[in-house]
Tab-separated table of C-alpha atoms and ligand atoms in Angstrom:
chain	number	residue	atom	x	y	z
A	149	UNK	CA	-85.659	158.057	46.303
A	150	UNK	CA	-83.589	160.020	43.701
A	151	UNK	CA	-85.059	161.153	40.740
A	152	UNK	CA	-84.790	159.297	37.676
A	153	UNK	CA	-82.868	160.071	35.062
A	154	UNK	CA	-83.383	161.708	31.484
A	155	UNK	CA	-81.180	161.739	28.593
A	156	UNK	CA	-82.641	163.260	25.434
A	157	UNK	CA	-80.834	164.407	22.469
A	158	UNK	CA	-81.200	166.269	18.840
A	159	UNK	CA	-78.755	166.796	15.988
A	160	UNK	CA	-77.999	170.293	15.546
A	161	UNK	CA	-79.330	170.942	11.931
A	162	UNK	CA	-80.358	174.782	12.435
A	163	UNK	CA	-83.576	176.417	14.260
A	164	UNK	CA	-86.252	173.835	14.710
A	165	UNK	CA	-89.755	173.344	13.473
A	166	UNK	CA	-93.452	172.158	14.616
A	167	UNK	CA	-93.093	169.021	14.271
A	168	UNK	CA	-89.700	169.338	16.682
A	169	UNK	CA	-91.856	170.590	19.343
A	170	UNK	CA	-94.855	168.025	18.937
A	171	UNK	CA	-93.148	164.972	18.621
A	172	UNK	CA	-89.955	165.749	21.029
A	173	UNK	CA	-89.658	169.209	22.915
A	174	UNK	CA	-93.123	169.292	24.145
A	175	UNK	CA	-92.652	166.151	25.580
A	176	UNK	CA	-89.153	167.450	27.432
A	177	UNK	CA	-91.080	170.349	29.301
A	178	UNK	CA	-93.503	168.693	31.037
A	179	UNK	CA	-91.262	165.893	32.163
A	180	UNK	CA	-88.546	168.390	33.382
A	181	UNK	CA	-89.845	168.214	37.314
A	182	UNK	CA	-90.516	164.445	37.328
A	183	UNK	CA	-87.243	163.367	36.109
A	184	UNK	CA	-83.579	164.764	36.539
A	185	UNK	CA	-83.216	165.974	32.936
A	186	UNK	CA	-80.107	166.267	30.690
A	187	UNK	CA	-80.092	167.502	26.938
A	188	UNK	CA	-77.750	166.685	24.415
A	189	UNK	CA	-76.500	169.088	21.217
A	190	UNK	CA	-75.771	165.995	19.095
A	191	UNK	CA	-72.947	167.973	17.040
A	192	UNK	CA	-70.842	164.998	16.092
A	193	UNK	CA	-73.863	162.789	14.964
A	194	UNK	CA	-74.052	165.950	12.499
A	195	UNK	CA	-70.755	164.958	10.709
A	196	UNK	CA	-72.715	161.640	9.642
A	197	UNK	CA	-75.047	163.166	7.072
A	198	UNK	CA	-72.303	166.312	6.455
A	199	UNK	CA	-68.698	166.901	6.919
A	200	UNK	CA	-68.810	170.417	6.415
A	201	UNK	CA	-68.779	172.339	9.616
A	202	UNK	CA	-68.900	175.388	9.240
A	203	UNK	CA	-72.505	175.800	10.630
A	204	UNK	CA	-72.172	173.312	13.559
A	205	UNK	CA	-71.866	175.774	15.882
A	206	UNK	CA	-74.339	178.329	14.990
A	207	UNK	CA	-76.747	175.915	14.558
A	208	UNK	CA	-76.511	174.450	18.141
A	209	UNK	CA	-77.118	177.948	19.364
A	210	UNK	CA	-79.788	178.028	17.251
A	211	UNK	CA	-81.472	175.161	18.276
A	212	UNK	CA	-80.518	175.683	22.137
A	213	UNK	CA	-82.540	178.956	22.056
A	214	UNK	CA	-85.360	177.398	20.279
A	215	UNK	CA	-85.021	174.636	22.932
A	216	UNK	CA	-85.137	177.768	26.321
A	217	UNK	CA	-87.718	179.417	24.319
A	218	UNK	CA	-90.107	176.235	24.113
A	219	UNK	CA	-89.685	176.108	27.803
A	220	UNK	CA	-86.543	174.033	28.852
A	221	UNK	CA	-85.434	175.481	32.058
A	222	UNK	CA	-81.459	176.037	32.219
A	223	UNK	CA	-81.505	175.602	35.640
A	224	UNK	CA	-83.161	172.284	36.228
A	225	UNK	CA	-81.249	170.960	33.294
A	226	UNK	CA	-77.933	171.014	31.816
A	227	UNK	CA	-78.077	171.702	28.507
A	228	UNK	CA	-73.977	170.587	26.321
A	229	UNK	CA	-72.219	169.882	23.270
A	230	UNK	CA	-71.745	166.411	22.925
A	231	UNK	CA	-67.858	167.388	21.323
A	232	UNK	CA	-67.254	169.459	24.642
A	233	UNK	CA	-67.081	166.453	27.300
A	234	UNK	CA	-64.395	163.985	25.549
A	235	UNK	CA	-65.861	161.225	27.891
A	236	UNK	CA	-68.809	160.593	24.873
A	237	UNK	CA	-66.086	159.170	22.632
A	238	UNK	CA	-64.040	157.466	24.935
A	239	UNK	CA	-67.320	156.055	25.896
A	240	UNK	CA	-67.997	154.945	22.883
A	241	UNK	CA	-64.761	153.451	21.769
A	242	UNK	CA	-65.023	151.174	25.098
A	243	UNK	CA	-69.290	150.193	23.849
A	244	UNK	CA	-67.530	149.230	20.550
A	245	UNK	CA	-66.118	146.194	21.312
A	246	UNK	CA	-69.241	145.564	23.141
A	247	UNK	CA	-71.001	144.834	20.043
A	248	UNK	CA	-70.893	143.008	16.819
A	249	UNK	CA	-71.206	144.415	13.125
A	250	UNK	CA	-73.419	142.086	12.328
A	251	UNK	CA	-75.987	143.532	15.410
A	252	UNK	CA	-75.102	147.024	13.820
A	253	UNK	CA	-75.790	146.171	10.008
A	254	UNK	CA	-79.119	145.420	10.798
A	255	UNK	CA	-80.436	148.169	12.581
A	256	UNK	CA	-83.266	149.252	10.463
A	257	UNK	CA	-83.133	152.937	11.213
A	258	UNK	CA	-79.502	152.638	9.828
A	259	UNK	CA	-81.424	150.822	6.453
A	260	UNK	CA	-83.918	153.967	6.424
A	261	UNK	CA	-81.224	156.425	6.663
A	262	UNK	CA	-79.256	154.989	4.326
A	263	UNK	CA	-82.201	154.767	1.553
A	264	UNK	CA	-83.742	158.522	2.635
A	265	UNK	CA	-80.245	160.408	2.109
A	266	UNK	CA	-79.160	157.883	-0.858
A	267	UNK	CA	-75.796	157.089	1.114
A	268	UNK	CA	-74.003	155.185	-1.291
A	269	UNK	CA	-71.040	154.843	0.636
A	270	UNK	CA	-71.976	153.833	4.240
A	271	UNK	CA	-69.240	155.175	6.684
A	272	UNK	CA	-67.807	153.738	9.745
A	273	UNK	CA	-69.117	156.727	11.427
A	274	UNK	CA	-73.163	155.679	9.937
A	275	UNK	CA	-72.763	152.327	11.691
A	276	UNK	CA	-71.220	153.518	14.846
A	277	UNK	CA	-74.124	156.020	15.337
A	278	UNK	CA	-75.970	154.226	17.782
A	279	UNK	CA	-72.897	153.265	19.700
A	280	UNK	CA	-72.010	156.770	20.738
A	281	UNK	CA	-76.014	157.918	21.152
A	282	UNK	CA	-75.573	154.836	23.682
A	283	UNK	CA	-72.321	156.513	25.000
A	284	UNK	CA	-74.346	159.762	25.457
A	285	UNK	CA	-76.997	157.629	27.342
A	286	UNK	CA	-75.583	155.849	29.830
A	287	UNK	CA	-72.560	158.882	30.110
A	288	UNK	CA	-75.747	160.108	32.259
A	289	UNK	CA	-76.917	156.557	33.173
A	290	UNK	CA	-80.091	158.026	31.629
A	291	UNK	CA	-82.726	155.234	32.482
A	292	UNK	CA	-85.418	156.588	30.387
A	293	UNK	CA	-85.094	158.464	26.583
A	294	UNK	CA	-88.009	160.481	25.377
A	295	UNK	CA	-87.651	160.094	21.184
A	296	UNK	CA	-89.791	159.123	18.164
A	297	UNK	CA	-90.090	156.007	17.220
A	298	UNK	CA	-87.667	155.975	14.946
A	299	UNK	CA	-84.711	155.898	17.251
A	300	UNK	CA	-86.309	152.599	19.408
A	301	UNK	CA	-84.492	150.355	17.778
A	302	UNK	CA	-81.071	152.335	18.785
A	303	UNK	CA	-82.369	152.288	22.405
A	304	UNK	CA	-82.834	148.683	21.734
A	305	UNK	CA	-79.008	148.507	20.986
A	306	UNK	CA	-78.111	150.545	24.302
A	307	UNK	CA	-79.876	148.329	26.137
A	308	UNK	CA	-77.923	145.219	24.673
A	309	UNK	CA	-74.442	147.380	25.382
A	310	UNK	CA	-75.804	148.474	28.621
A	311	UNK	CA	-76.357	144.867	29.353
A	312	UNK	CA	-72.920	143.038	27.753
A	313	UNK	CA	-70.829	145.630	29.803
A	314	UNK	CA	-72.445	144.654	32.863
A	315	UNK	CA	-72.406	141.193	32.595
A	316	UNK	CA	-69.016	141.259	31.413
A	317	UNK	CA	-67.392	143.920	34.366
A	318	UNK	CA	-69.830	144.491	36.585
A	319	UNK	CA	-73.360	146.410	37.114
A	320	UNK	CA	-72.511	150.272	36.256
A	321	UNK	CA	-75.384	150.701	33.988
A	322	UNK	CA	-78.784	151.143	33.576
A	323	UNK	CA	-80.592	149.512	30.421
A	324	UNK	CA	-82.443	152.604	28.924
A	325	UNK	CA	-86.107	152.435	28.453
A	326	UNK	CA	-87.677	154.874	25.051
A	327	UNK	CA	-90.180	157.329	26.405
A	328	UNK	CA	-92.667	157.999	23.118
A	329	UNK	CA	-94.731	160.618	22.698
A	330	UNK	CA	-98.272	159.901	23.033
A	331	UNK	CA	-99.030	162.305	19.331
A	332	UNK	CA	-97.556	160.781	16.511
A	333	UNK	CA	-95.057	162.756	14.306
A	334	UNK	CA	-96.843	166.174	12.290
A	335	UNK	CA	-96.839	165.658	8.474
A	336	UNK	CA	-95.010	168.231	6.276
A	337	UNK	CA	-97.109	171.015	4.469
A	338	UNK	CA	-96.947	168.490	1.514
A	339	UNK	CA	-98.765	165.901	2.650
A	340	UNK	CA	-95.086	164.466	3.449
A	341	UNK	CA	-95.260	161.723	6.898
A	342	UNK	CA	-92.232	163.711	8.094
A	343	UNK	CA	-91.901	167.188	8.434
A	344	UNK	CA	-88.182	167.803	7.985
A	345	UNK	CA	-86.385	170.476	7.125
A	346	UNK	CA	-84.621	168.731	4.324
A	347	UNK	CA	-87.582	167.848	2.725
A	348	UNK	CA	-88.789	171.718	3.146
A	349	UNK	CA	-91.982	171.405	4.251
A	350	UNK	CA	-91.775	172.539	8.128
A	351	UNK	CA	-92.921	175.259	10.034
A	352	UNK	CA	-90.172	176.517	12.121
A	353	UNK	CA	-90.727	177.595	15.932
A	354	UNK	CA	-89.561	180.936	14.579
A	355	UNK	CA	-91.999	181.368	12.056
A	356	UNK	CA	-93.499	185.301	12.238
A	357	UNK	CA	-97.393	185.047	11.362
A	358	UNK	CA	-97.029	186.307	7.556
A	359	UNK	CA	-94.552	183.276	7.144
A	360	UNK	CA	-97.220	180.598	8.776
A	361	UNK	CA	-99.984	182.153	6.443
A	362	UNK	CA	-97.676	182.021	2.736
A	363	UNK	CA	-96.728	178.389	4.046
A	364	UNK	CA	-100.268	177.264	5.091
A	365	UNK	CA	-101.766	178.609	1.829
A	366	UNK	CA	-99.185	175.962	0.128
A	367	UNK	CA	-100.295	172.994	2.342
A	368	UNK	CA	-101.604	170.064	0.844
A	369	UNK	CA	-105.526	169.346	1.611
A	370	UNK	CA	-108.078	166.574	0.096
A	371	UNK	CA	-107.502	166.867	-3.530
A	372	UNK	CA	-111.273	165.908	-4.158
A	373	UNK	CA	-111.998	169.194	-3.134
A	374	UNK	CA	-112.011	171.976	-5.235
A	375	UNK	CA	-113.390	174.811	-3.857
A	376	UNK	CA	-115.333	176.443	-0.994
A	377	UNK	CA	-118.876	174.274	-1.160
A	378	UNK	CA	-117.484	170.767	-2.320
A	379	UNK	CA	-117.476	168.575	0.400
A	380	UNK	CA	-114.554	167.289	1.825
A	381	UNK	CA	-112.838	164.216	3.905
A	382	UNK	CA	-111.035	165.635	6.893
A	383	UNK	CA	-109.710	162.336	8.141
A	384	UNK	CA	-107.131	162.399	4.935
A	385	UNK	CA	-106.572	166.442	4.906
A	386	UNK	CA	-103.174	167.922	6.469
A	387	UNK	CA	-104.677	170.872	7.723
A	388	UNK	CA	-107.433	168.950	10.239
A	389	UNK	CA	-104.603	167.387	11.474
A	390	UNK	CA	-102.909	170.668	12.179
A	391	UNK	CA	-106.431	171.953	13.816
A	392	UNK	CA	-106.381	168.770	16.161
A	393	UNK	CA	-103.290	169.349	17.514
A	394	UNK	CA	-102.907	173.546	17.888
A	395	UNK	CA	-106.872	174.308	17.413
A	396	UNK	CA	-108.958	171.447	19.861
A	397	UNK	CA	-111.624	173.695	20.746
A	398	UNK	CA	-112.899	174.084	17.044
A	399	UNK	CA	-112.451	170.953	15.856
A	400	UNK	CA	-116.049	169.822	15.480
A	401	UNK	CA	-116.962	172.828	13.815
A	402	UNK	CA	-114.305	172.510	11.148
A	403	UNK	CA	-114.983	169.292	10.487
A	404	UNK	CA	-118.697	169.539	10.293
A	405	UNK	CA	-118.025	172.393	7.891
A	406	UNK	CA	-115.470	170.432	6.227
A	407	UNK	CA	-117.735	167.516	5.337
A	408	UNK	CA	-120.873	169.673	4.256
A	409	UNK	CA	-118.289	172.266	1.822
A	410	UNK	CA	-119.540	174.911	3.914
A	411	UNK	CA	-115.925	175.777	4.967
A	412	UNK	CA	-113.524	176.225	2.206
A	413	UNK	CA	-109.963	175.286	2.478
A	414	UNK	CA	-108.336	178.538	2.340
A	415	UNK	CA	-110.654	179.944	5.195
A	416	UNK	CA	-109.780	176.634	6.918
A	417	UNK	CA	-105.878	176.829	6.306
A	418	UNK	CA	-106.367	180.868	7.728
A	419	UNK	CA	-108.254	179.997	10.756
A	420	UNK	CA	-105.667	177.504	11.495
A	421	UNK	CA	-102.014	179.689	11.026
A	422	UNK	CA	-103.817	182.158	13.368
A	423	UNK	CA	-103.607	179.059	15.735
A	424	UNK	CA	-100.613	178.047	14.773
A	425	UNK	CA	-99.061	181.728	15.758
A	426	UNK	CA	-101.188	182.132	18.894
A	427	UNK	CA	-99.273	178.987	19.868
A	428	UNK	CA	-96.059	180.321	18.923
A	429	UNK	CA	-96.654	183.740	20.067
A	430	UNK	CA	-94.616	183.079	23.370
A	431	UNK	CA	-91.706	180.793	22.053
A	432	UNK	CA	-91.178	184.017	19.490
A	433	UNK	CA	-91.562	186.336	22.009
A	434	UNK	CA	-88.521	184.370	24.442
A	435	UNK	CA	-86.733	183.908	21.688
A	436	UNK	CA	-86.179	187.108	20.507
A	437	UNK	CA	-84.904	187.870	24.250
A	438	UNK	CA	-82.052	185.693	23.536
A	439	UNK	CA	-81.463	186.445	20.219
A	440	UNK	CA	-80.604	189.554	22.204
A	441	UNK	CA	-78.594	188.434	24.531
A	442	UNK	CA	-76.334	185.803	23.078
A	443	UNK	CA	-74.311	186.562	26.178
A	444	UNK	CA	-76.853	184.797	28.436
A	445	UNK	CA	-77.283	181.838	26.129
A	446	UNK	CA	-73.549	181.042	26.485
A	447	UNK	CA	-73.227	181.613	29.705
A	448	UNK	CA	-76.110	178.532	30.176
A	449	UNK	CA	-74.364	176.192	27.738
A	450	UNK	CA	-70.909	177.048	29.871
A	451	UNK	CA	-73.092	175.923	32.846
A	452	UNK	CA	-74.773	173.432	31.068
A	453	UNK	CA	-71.197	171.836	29.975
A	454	UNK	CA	-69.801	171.987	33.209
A	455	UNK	CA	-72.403	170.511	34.894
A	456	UNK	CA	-72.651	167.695	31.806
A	457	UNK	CA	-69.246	166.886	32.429
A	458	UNK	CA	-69.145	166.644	36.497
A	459	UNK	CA	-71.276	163.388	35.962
A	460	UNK	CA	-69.791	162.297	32.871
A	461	UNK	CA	-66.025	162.594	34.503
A	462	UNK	CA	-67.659	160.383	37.263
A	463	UNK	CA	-69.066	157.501	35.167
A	464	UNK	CA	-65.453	156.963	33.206
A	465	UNK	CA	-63.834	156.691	36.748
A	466	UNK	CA	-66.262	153.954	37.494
A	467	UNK	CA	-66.003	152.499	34.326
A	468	UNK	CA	-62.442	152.464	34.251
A	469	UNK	CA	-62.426	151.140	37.893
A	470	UNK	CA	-64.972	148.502	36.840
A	471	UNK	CA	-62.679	147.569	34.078
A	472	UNK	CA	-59.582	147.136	35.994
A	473	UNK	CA	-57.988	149.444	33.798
A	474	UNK	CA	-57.293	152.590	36.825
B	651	LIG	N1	-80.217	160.142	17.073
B	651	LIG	C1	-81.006	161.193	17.656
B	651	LIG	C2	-81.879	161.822	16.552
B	651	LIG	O1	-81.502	161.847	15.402
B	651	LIG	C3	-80.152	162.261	18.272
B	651	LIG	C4	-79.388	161.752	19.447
B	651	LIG	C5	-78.038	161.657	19.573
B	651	LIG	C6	-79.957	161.292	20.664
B	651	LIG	N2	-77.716	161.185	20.807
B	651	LIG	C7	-78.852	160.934	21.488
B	651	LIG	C8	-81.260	161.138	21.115
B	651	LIG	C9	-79.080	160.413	22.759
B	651	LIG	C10	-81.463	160.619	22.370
B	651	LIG	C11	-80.369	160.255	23.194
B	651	LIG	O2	-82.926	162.320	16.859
């Protein structure tokens, strides 16, 4: 039996954060030997929230080496640049006559993007996004894609395109399934149900340990209390949140001392950036070797494209074929 496949994806917005890891990346590494795994630099879903480019390629560098230094392994899979293997847009001109506006305008992550950014002037390009993330999908015939939950309902829509093309041609793809994440998304430092970096509240996976303290000292805990020896309610506070996810082992303890005031926050918020950069301690560490050798890391996205584009080449012919169209 062949492996199945993975396609997961990220917009390249500059170097990536905590929550990036937890809710995504993480998720990427340990599935890398189960699955045959390809990763997407979504660089012209960037031009839908900003048309200035001058950054687009520096920041998919930056986010591939945050992406080798979390773990992804170059060599068990291909790593590309969406704009480098034309067959995503031609893909995605064919998937949009496979679906209606109607279908498009209601996709509600398109409704929460649109109220987030305050788009006032919704773009072709904003309600086409799903279409080409389905392109990049089933480019790959990627039957699973590990995301948030705020991109099922555009899986739902590749699954609809996935389906209409095969019922009208004839079976070439898969209907993708969403792979979640089993820990829901990290809160920003201010209390924030996203960390983003627009919203400036993230951690990055480059953080050095002086950086993790300044921003943990700013993060947002249970306003009732005060100071050390006021008791406090963990199950609301930011920081115990942070502790279950990068400090397991001493969770009881902090909570305990949490709830009897015996631990005050800033001792709390200390204990848990040393965590924090014990955690990131390696992903620094690589990262800094390819800061170094920039060399390397194009030499794996040259690989990564060429080996992108092999299977990507092969699903137009068949589509084409499929279509009658040579
Ligand atoms: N829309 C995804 C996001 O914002 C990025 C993305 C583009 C993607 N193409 C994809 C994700 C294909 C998964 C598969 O996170």
């Amino acid at each position: 039996m062949p492996k199945k496949r993975i396609l997961s994806g990220m917009r390249p917005t500059g170097k990536l954060h905590i929550g990036h890891y937890v809710g995504a990346l993480e998720n990427w590494v340990k599935l890398q030997d189960e699955f045959e795994n390809f990763h997407l630099i979504a660089d012209y879903h960037v031009l839908t929230t900003d048309l200035n480019t001058d950054n687009v390629y520096q920041n998919s560098i930056e986010m591939l080496i945050d992406w080798l230094a979390s773990g992804l392994d170059p060599v068990k899979s291909p790593m590309f640049r969406q704009s480098q293997i034309k067959e995503h847009t031609e893909l995605a001109l064919i998937f949009g006559m496979l679906i209606t506006v109607n279908r498009l305008e209601r996709n509600p992550t398109l409704k929460d993007m649109i109220r987030d950014l305050k788009i006032d002037n919704v773009i072709y390009g904003h309600l086409g996004y799903p279409v080409l993330q389905t392109a990049d999908i089933l480019l790959y015939k990627g039957n699973y894609v590990p995301v948030g939950e705020d991109q099922v309902p555009h899986i739902e829509i590749s699954r609809e395109i996935a389906r209409r093309f095969n019922n009208q041609y004839r079976i070439t793809f898969p209907e993708p399934e969403p792979l979640l994440t089993k820990f829901a998304r990290l809160r920003g430092l201010d209390g924030n149900a996203k960390m983003s970096k627009s919203l400036n509240n993230t951690i990055l996976l480059s953080d050095e340990p002086e950086t993790v303290k300044v921003k943990m000292k700013k993060a947002v805990t249970d306003p009732n209390k005060q100071k050390k020896g006021d008791p406090g309610n963990p199950d609301i506070c930011l920081v115990f949140s942070f502790h279950k996810k990068f400090n397991t082992g001493e969770v009881p303890e902090i909570e305990n001392g949490c709830r009897s005031g015996e631990l005050g926050c800033f001792d709390c918020k200390m204990k848990c950036a040393a965590k924090i950069s014990n955690f990131l301690a390696p992903i620094i560490e690589k990262r800094k070797y390819y800061e170094k050798n920039l060399d390397e890391v194009r030499d794996i996205l040259f690989d990564g494209e060429t080996r992108g584009r092999k299977v990507a080449v092969q699903t137009i012919s068949e589509v084409r074929e499929n279509m009658k169209i040579g």
